[in-house]
Short mmCIF file of C-alpha atoms in Angstrom, two decimals:
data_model
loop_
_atom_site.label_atom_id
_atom_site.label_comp_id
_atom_site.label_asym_id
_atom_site.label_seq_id
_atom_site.Cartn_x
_atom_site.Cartn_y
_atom_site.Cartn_z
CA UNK A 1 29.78 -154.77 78.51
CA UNK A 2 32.76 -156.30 80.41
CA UNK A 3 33.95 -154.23 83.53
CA UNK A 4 37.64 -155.51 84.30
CA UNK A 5 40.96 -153.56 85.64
CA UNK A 6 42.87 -151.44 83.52
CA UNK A 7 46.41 -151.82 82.04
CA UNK A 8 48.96 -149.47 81.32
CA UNK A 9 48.10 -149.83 77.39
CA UNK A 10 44.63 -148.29 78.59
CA UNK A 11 46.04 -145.03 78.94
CA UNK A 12 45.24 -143.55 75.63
CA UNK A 13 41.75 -144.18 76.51
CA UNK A 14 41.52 -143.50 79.90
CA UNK A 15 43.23 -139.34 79.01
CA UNK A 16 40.52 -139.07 76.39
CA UNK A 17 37.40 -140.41 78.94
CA UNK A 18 39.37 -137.55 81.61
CA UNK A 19 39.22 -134.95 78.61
CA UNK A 20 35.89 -135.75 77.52
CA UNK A 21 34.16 -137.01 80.32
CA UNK A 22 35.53 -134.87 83.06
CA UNK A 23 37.19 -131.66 81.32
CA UNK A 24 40.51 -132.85 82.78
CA UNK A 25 43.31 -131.74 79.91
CA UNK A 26 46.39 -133.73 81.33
CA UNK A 27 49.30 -134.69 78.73
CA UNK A 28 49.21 -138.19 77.17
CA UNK A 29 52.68 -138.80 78.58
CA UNK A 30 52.20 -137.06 81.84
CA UNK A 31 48.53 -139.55 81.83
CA UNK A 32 50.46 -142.60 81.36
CA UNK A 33 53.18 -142.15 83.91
CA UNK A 34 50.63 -141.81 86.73
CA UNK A 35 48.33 -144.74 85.55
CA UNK A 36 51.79 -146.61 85.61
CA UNK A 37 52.38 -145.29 89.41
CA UNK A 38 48.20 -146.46 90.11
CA UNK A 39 48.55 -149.99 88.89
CA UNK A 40 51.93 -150.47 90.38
CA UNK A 41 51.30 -149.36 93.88
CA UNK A 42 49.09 -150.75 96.82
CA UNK A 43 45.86 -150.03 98.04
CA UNK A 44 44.25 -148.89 95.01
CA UNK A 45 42.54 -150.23 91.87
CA UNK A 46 40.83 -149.07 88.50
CA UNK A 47 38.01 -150.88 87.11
CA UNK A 48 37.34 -150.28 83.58
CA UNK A 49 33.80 -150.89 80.98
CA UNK A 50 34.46 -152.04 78.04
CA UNK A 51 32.31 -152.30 75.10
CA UNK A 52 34.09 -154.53 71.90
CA UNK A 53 37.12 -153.33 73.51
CA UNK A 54 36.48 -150.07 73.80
CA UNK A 55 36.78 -147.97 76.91
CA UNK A 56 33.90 -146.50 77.54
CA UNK A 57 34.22 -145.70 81.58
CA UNK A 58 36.37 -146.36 84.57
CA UNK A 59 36.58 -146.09 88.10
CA UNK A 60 39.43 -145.31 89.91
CA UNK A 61 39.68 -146.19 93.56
CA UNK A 62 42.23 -146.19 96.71
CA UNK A 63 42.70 -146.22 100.08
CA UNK A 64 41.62 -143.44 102.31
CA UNK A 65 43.60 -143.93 105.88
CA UNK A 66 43.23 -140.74 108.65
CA UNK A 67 43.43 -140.90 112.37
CA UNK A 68 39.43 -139.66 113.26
CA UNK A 69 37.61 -142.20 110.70
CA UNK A 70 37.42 -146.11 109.82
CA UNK A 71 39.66 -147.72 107.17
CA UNK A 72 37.72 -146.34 103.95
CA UNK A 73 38.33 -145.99 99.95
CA UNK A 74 38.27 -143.01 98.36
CA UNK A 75 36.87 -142.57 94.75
CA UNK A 76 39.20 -140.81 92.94
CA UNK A 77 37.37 -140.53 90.04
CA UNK A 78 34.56 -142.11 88.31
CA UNK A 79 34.31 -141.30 84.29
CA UNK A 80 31.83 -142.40 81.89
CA UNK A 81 31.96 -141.28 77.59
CA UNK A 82 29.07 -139.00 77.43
CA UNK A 83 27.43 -140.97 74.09
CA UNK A 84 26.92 -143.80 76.96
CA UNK A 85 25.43 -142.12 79.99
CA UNK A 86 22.14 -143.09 81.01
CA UNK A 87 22.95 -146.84 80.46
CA UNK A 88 24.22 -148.37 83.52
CA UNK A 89 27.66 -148.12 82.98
CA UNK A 90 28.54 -145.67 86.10
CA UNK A 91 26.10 -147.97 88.48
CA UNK A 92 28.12 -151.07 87.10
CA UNK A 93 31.13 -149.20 87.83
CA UNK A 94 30.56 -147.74 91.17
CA UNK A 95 28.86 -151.56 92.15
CA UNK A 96 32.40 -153.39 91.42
CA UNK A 97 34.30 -150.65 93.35
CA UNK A 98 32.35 -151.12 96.31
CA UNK A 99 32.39 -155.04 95.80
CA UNK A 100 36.16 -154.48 95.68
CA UNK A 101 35.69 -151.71 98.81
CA UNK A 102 33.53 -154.68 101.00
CA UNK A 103 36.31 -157.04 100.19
CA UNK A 104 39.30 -155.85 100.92
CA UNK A 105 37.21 -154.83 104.46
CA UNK A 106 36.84 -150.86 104.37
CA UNK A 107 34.35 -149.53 106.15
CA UNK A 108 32.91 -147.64 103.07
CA UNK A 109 33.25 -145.44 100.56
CA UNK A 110 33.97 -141.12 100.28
CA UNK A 111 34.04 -139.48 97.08
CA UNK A 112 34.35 -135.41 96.76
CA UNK A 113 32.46 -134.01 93.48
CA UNK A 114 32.67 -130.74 92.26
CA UNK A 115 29.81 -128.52 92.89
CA UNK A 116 28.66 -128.06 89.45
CA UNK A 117 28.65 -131.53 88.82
CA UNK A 118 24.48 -131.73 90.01
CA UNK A 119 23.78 -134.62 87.59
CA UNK A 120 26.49 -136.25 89.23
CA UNK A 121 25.11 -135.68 92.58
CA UNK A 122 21.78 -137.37 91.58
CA UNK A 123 23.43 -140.57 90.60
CA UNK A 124 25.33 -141.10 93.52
CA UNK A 125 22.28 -140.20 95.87
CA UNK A 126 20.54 -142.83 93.86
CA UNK A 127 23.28 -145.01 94.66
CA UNK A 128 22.65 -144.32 98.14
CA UNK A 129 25.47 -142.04 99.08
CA UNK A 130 24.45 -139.16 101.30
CA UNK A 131 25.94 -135.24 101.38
CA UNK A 132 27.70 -134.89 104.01
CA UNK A 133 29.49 -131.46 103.64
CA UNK A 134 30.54 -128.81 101.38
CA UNK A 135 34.36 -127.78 101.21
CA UNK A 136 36.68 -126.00 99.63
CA UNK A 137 39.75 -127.66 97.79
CA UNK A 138 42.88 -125.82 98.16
CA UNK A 139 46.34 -126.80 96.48
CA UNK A 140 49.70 -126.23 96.30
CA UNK A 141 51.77 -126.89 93.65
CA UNK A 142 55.69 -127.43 93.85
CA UNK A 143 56.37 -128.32 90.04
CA UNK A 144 54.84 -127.22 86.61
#
């Protein structure tokens, strides 16, 4: 396994891990323009696993800036192929985004995870990343 950044001609790969990974249905197209927004901009970074070329997981982290905490990074998402969970891949993952997080000096690392996500929750408290509240997520949306 080789865990390296993504490029834009990941993004085939990257909307099928967020289908069938995460249950996320967002349009090819729609899934490329933002990847090409991420890797252009500042302050954040994905880190893909690759196996013979294939994607098989990626992180996806960025800066999380507020007035009442430390400089942190925010985990934005974290995706593994379900055929190769339970292999290291998410650890190997979540290990280079914090390598990235110490280096570029953030104070740590926040992620939000749905509640119905409880296998998720016992990999990142094995990863040493405590509960520290439940919340509701509420949206608006402008645009369809």
């Amino acid at each position: 396994m080789i865990i390296r950044e993504v490029t834009i001609d990941d993004y085939k790969d990257i909307r099928n891990l967020n289908k069938n990974a995460l249950g996320y249905d967002f349009p090819l197209e729609k899934t490329k323009t933002q990847l090409e927004k991420i890797l252009t901009g500042k302050g954040a970074k994905i880190f893909g696993a690759f196996v013979d070329d294939k994607l098989i997981g990626y992180v996806h982290i960025a800066d999380y800036e507020c007035s009442f905490n430390d400089s942190l990074k925010n985990i934005m998402g974290i995706a593994v192929d379900p055929s190769y969970r339970k292999q290291g891949i998410g650890r190997a993952l979540l290990t280079k985004a914090e390598t990235w997080a110490r280096d570029t000096g953030a104070a740590g690392i926040r992620l939000v995870s749905s509640v119905g996500r409880m296998e998720a929750h016992k990999f990142y408290e094995a990863m040493g990343y405590t509960s520290k509240k439940e919340q509701k997520n509420f949206r608006k949306i402008f645009r369809s």
